[in-house]
Short mmCIF file of C-alpha atoms and ligand atoms in Angstrom, two decimals:
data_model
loop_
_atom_site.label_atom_id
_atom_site.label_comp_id
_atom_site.label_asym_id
_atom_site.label_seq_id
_atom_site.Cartn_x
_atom_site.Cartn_y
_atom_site.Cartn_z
CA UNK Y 1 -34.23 -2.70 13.08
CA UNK Y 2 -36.11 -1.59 9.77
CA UNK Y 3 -37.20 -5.22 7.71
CA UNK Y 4 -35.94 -5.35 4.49
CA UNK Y 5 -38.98 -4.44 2.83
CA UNK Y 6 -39.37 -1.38 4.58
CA UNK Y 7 -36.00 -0.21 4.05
CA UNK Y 8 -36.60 -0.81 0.41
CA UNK Y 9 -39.76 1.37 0.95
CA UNK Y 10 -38.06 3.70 2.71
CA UNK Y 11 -35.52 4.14 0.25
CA UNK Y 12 -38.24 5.62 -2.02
CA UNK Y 13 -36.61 4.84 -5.22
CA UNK Y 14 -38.51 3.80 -7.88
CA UNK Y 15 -36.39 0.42 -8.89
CA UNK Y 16 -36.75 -0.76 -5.31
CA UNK Y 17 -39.85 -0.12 -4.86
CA UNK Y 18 -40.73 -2.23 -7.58
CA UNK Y 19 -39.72 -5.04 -5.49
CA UNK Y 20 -42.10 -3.90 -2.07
CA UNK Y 21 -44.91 -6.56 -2.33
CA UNK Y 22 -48.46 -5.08 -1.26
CA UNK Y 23 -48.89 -7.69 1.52
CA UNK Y 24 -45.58 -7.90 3.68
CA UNK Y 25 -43.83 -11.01 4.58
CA UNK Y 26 -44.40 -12.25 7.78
CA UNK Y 27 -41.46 -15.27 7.55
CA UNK Y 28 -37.79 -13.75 7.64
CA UNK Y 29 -36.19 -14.06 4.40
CA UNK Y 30 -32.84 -15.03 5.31
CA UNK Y 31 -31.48 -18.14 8.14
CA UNK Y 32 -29.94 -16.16 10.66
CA UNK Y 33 -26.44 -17.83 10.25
CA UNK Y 34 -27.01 -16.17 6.90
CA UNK Y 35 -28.17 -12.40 7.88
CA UNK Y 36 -24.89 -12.33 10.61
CA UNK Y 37 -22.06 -13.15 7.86
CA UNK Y 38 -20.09 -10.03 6.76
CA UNK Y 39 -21.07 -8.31 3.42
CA UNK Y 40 -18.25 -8.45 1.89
CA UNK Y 41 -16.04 -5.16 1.24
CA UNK Y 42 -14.87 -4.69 -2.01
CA UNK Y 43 -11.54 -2.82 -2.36
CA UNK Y 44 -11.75 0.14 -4.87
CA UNK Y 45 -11.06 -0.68 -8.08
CA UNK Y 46 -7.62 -0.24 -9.63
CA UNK Y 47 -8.99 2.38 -12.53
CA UNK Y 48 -10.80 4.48 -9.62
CA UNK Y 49 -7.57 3.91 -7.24
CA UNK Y 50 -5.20 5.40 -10.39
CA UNK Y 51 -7.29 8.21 -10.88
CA UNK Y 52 -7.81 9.50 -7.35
CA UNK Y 53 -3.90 8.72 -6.82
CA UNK Y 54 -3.18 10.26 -10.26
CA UNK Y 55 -1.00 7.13 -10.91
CA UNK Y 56 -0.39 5.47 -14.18
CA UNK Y 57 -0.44 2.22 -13.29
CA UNK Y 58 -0.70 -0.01 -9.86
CA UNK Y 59 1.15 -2.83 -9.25
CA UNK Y 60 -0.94 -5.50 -7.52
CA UNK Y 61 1.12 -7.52 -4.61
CA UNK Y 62 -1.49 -7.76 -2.17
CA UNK Y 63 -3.67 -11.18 -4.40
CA UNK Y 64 -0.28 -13.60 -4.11
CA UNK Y 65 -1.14 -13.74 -7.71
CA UNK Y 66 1.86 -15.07 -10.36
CA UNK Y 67 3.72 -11.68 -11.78
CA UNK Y 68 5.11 -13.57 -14.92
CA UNK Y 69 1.27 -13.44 -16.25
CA UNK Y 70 -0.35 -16.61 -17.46
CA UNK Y 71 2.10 -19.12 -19.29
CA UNK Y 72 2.09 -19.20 -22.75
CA UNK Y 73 0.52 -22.91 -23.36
CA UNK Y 74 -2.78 -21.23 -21.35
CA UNK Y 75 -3.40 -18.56 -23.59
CA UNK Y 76 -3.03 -20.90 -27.02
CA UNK Y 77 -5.25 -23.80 -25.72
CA UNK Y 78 -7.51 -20.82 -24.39
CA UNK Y 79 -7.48 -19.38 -28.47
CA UNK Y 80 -8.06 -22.24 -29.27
CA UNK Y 81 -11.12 -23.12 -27.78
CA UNK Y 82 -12.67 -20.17 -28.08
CA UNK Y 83 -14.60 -21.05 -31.06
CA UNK Y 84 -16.17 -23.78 -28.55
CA UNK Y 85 -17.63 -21.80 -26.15
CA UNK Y 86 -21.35 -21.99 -27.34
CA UNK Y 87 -21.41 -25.76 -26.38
CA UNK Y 88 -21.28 -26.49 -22.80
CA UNK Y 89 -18.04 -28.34 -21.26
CA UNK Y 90 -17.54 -31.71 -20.96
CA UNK Y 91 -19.52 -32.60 -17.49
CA UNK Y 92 -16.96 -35.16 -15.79
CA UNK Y 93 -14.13 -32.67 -16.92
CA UNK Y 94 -12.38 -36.08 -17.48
CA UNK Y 95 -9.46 -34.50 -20.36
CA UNK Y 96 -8.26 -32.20 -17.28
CA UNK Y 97 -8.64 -34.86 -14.70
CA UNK Y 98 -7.09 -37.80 -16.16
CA UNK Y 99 -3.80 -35.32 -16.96
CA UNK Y 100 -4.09 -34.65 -13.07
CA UNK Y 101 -4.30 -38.26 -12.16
CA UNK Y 102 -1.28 -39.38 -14.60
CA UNK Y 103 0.90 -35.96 -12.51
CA UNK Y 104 -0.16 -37.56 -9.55
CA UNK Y 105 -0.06 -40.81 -10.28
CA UNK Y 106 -3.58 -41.50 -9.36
CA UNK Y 107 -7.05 -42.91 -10.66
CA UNK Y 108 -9.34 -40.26 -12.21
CA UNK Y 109 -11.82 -40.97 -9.19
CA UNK Y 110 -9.67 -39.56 -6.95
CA UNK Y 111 -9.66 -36.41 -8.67
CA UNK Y 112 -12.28 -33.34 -8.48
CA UNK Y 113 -12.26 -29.96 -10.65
CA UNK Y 114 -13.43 -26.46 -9.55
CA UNK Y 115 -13.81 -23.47 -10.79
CA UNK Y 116 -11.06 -22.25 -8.43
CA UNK Y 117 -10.17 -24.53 -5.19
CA UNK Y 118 -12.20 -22.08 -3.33
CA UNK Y 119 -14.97 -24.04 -5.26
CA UNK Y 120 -14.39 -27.07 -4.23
CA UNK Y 121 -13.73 -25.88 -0.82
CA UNK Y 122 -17.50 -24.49 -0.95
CA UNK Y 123 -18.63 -28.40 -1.98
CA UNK Y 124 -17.03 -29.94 0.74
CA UNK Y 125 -18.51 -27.87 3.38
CA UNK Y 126 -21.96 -28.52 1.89
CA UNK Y 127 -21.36 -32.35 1.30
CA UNK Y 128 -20.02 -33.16 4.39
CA UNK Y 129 -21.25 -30.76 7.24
CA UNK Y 130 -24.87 -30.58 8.63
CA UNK Y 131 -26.58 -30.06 11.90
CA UNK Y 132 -24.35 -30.09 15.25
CA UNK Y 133 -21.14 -31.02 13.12
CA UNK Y 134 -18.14 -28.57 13.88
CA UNK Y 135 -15.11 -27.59 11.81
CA UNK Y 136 -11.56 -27.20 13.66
CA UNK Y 137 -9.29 -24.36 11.97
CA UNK Y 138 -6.26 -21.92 13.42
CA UNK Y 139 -6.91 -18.37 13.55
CA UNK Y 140 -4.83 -16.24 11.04
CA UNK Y 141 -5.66 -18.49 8.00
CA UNK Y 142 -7.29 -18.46 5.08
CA UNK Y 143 -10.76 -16.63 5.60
CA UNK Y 144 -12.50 -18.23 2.29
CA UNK Y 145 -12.64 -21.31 4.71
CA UNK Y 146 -14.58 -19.15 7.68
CA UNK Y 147 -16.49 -17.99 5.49
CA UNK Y 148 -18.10 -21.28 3.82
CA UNK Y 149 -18.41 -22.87 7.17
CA UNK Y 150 -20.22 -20.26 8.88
CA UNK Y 151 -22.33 -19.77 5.60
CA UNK Y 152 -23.66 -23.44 6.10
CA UNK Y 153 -24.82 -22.57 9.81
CA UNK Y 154 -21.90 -24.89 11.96
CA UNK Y 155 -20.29 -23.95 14.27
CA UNK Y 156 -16.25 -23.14 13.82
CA UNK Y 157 -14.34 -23.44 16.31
CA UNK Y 158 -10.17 -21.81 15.89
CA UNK Y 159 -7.34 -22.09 17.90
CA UNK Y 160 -4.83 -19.73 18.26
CA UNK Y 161 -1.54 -19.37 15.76
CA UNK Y 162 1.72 -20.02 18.31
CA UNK Y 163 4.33 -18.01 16.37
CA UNK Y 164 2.67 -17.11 13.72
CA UNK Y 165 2.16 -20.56 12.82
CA UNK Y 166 -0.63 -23.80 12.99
CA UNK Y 167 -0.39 -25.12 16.54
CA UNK Y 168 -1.12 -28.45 15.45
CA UNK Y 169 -0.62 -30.14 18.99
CA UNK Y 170 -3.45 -27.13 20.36
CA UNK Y 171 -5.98 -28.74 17.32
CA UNK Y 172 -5.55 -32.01 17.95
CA UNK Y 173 -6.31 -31.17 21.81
CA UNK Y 174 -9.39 -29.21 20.93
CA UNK Y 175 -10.77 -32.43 18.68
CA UNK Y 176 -14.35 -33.42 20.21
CA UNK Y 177 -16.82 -35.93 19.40
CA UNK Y 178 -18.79 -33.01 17.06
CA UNK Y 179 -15.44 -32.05 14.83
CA UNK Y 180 -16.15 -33.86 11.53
CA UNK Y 181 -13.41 -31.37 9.28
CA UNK Y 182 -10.03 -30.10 10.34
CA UNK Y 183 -9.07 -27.54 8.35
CA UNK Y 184 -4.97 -27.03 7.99
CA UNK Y 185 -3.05 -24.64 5.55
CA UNK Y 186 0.20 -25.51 4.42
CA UNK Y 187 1.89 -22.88 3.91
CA UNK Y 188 -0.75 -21.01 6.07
CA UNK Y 189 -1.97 -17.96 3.86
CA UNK Y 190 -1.20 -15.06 5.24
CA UNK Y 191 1.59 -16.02 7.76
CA UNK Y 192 3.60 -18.14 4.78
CA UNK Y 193 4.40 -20.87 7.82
CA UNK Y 194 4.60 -24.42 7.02
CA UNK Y 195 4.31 -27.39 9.53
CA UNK Y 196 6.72 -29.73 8.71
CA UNK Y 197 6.41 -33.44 8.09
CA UNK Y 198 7.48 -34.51 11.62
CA UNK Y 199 5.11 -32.46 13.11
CA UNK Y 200 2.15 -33.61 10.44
CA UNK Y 201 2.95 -37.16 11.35
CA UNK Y 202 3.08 -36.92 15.21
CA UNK Y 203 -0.49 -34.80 14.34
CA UNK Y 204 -2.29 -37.31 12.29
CA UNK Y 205 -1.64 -40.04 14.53
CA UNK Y 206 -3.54 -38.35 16.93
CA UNK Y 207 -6.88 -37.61 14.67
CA UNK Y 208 -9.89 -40.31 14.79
CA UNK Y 209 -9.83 -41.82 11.06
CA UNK Y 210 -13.93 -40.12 11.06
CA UNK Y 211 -12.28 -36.60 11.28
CA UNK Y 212 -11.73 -35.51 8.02
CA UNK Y 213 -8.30 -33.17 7.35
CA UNK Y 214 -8.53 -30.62 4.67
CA UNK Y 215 -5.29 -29.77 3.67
CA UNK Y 216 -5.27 -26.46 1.49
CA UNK Y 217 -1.66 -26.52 -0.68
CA UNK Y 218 -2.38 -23.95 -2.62
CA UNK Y 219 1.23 -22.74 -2.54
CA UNK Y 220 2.61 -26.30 -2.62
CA UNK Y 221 4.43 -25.73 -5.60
CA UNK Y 222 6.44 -22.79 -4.07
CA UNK Y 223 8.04 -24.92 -1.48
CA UNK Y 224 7.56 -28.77 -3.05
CA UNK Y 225 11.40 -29.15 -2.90
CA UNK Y 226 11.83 -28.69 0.91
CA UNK Y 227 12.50 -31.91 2.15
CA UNK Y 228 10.91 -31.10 5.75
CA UNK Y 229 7.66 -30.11 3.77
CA UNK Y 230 4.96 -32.64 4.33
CA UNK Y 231 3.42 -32.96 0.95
CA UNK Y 232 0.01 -34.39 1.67
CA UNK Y 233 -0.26 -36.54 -1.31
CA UNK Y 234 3.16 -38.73 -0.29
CA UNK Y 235 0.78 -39.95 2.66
CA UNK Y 236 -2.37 -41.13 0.80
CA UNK Y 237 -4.41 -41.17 3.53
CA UNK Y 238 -8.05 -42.08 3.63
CA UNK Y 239 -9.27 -39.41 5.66
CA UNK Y 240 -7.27 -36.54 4.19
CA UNK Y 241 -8.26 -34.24 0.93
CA UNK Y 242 -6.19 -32.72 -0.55
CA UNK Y 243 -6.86 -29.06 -2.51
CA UNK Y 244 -4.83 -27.32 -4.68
CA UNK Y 245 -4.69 -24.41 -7.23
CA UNK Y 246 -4.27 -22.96 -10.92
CA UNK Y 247 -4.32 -19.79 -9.23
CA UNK Y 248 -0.97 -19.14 -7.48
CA UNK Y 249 2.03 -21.02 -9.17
CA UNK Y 250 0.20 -21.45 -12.76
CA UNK Y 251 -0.57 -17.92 -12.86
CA UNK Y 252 -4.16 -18.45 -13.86
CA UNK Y 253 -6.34 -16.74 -10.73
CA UNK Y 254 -8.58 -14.86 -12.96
CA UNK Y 255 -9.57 -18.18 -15.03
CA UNK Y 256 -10.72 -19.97 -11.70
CA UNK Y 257 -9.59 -23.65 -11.67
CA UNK Y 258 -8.35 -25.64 -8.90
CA UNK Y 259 -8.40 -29.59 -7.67
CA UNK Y 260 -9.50 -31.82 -4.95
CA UNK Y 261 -7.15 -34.93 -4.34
CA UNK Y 262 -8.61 -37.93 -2.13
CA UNK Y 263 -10.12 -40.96 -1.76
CA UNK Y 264 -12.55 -42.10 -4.35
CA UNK Y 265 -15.75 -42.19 -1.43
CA UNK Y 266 -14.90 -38.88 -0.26
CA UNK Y 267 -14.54 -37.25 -4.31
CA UNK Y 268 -17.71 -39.08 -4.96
CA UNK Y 269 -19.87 -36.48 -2.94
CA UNK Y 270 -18.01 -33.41 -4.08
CA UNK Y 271 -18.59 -34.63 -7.56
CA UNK Y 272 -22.34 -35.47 -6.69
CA UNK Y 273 -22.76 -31.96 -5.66
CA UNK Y 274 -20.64 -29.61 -7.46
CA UNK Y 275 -22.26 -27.09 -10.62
CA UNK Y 276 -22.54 -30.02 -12.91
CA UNK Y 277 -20.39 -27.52 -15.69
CA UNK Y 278 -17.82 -25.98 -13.53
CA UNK Y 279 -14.69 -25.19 -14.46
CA UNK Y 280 -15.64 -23.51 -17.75
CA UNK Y 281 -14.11 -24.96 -20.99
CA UNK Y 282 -11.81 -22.46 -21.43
CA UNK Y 283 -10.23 -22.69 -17.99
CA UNK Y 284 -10.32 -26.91 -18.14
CA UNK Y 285 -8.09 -26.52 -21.86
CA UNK Y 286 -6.03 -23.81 -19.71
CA UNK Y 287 -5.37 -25.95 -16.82
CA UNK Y 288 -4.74 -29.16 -19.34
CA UNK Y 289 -2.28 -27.26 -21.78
CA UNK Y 290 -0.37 -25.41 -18.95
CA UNK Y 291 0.12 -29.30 -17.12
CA UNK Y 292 2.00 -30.07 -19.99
CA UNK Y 293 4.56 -26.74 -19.70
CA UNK Y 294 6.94 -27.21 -16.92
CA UNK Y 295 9.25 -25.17 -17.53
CA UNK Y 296 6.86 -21.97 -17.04
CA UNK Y 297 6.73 -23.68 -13.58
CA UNK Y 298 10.64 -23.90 -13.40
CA UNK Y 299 10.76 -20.00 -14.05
CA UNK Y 300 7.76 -19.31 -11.57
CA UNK Y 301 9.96 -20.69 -8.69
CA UNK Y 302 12.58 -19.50 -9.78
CA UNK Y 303 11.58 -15.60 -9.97
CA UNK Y 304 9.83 -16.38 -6.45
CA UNK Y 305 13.17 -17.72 -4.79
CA UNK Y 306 15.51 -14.30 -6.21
CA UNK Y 307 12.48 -12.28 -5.23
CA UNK Y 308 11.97 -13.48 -2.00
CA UNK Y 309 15.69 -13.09 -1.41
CA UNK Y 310 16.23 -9.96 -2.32
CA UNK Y 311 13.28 -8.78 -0.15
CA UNK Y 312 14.48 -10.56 2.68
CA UNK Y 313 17.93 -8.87 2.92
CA UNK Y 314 16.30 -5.76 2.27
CA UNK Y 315 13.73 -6.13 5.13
CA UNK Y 316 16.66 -7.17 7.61
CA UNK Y 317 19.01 -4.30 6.66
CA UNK Y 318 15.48 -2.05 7.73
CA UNK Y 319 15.10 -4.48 10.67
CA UNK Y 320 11.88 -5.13 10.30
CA UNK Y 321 10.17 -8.16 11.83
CA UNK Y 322 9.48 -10.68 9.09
CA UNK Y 323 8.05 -13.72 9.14
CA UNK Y 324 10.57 -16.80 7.68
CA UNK Y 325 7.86 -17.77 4.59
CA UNK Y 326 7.60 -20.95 2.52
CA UNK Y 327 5.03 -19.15 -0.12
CA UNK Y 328 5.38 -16.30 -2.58
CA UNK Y 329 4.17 -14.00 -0.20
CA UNK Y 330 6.21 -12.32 2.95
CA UNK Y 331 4.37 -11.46 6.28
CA UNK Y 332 5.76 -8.57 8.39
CA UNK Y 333 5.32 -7.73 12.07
CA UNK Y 334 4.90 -3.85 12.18
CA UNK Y 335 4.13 -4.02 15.78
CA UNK Y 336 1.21 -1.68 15.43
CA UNK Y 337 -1.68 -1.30 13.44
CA UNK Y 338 -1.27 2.35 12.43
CA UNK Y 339 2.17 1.44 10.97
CA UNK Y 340 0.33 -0.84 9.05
CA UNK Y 341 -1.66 1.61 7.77
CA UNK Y 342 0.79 4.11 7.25
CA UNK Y 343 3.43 1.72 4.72
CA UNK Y 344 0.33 0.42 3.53
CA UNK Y 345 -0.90 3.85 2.15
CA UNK Y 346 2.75 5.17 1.66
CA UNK Y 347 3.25 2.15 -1.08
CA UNK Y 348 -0.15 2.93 -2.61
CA UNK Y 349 -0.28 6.50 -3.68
CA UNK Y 350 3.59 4.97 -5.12
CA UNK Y 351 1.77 2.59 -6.98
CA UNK Y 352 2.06 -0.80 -5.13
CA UNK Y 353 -0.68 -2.58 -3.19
CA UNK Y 354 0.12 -4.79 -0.35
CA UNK Y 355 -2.59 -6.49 1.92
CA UNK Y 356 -2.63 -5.12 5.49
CA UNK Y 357 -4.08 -8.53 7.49
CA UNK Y 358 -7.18 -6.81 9.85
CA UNK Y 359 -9.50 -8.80 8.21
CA UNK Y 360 -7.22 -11.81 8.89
CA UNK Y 361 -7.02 -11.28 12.82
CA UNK Y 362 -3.66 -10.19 12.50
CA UNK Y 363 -4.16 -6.00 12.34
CA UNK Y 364 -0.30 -5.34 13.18
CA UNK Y 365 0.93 -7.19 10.48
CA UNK Y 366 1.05 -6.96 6.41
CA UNK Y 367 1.50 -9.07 3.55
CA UNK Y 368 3.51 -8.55 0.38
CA UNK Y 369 3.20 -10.83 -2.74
CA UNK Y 370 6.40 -11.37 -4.50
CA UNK Y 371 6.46 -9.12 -7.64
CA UNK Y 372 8.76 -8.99 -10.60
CA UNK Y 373 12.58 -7.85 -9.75
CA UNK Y 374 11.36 -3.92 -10.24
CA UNK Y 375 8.09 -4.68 -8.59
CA UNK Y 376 10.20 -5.71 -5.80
CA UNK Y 377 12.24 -2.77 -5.76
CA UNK Y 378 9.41 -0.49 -5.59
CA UNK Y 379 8.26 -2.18 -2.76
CA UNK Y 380 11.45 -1.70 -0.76
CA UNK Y 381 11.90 1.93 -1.64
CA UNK Y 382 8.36 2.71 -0.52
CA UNK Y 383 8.87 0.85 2.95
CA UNK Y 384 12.46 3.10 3.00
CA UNK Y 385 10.10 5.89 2.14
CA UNK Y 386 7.42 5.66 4.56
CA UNK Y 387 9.84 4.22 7.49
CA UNK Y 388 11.87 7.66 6.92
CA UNK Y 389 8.55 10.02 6.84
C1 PLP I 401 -4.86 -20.73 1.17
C2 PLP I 401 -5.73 -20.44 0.01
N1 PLP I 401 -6.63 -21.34 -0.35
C3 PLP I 401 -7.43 -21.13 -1.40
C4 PLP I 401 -7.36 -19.96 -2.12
C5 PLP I 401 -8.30 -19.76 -3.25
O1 PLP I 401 -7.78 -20.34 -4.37
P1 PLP I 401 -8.61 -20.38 -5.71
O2 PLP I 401 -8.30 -19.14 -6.46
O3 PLP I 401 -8.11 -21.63 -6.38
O4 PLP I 401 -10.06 -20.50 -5.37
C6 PLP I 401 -6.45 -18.98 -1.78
C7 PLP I 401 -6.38 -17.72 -2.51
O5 PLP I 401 -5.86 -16.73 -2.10
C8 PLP I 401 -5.60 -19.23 -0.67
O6 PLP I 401 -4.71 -18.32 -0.28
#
């Protein structure tokens, strides 16, 4: 295999060479649990994707993103503040953070901000994992999580899902004396499975207090009223954080602002660590002004609950093999990949993206965000489409 600096040089273009040094390196630039991660694969963009597909518009359900569009209170406090965005935020983010603690009734301390939870995700794997530590995760979740931990060089170690869901009694058995963070997802993205609060209990009792549990919620909101939910924060438990998002159920993804919950030693480090000015200003006034809107929360759920209805009859009159969700996404078993593929493209060139789950480990399924009621529609009269074709 060519180094780097030779396939610069052989790319004989005049901006890369530029970059060829005259004596060659003789250290490799990169770790190699750095050169063996994935580049990642962008999709195409959705103004190339409408003009190959000669489509006026796409309708994105493949992000789980919010289809109301941000809530009102976030785009005033984002106006604003606008005329404050030559000074930098303010550091400890404490405006944002002490309206967090009040909803959660805890003590700023055990509160951290990120630009997106993904963020904060990315400072606990470099505050608490070095060396021979290992991180304990399912298959067929969330990959952002795969992709931190291998970036920091330890080693991950996954279970299998058992019906599509975290086999919580299969991680605690695979614990060892090198597992310093469990990773759980509740609901799992993309499977939209929950573990429920019996099952969390008889779990926890079984993890060392060293271990720490990262529990990712970042659809708790879409399924907070379940009673057999186990909401991580009614526990309070030392060696659990807790991460959740601005991205799903407050409609804000493209802003990037999320929060840690946890013990005050734990949010310490991540706050030692993180970008000392992340989130930006505008998304910490977001996050604070939409806090105080509930009812854009109220009509979230509520659009999420018909929707997810309406697609569930829909997908059992086609008998297809869904997956019962808790999120405000649906997973389907299409039994093979090239089905996948086929509904997949079928509901694009109709303008509607959906996620097909290779890249999850799960290439015979697919994942559908809940849309708006026509969104919805669209996406049941393409799967009629391509199932008939
Ligand atoms: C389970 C899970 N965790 C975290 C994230 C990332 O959230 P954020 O946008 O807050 O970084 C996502 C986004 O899809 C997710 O599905």
């Amino acid at each position: 295999m060519a180094t780097l600096i030779q396939q610069l040089a052989a790319m004989n273009d005049p901006r890369h060479m530029q970059l060829v040094p005259t004596t060659p390196p003789t250290k490799r630039l990169v770790p190699p649990h750095i050169e063996s991660l994935q580049p990642y694969q962008p999709g195409r963009p959705n103004d190339q994707l409408k003009k190959e597909l000669g489509l006026e518009r796409i309708i994105n359900l493949a992000s789980n993103e919010n289809p109301l569009g941000p809530p009102a209170s976030a785009i005033a406090a984002i106006e604003a503040t606008m005329t404050d965005i030559s000074r930098y935020p303010d550091m400890g983010g404490l405006k944002l953070r002490h309206a967090l603690a009040e909803r959660h009734q805890v003590f700023v301390n055990n509160i951290a901000i990120g630009s997106g939870s993904e963020s904060i995700m990315a400072n606990i794997v470099r505050a608490f994992l070095h060396g021979d530590d290992e991180v304990l995760t399912s298959q067929g979740t969330f990959i952002g999580l795969q992709v931190l931990v291998r970036a920091q060089g330890v080693k991950l170690n996954m279970v299998p899902l058992k019906n599509y869901a975290f086999d919580l009694d299969a991680i605690a058995d695979a614990v060892n004396d090198r597992t310093k963070i469990i990773y759980l997802c509740n609901p799992n993205n993309p499977t939209g499975t929950i573990f429920t609060r019996d099952e969390f209990e008889k779990f926890i009792a079984k993890i060392p207090e060293h271990v720490l549990v990262l529990l990712d919620e970042a659809y708790y909101e879409f399924t907070a009223d379940n009673p057999d939910f186990p909401d991580s924060m009614s526990y309070r438990l030392d060696n659990v954080l807790t991460l959740r998002t601005f991205a799903k159920a407050y409609a804000m993804a493209g802003l990037r602002l999320g929060y840690g919950l946890g013990h005050e030693y734990l949010i310490d480090f991540i706050n030692r660590i993180k970008l000392p000015f992340e989130p930006n200003i505008l998304a910490q006034a977001a996050g604070h002004a939409a806090l105080l809107e509930p009812e854009f929360l109220v009509r979230t759920i509520e659009n999420n609950k018909v929707g997810l209805s309406y697609l569930q009859t829909e997908f059992d009159k086609m008998g297809l093999h869904r997956i019962p969700t808790h999120a405000n996404f649906i997973m389907l078993e299409m039994g093979t990949q090239e089905r996948v593929n086929h509904i997949h493209e079928t509901l694009l060139r109709n303008g509607v993206a959906i996620r097909p789950l290779a890249a999850f480990g799960l290439p015979t399924c697919l994942r559908i965000t809940v849309g708006l009621p026509e969104d919805n529609e669209l996406v049941v009269k393409g799967i009629q489409k391509a199932l008939a074709l």
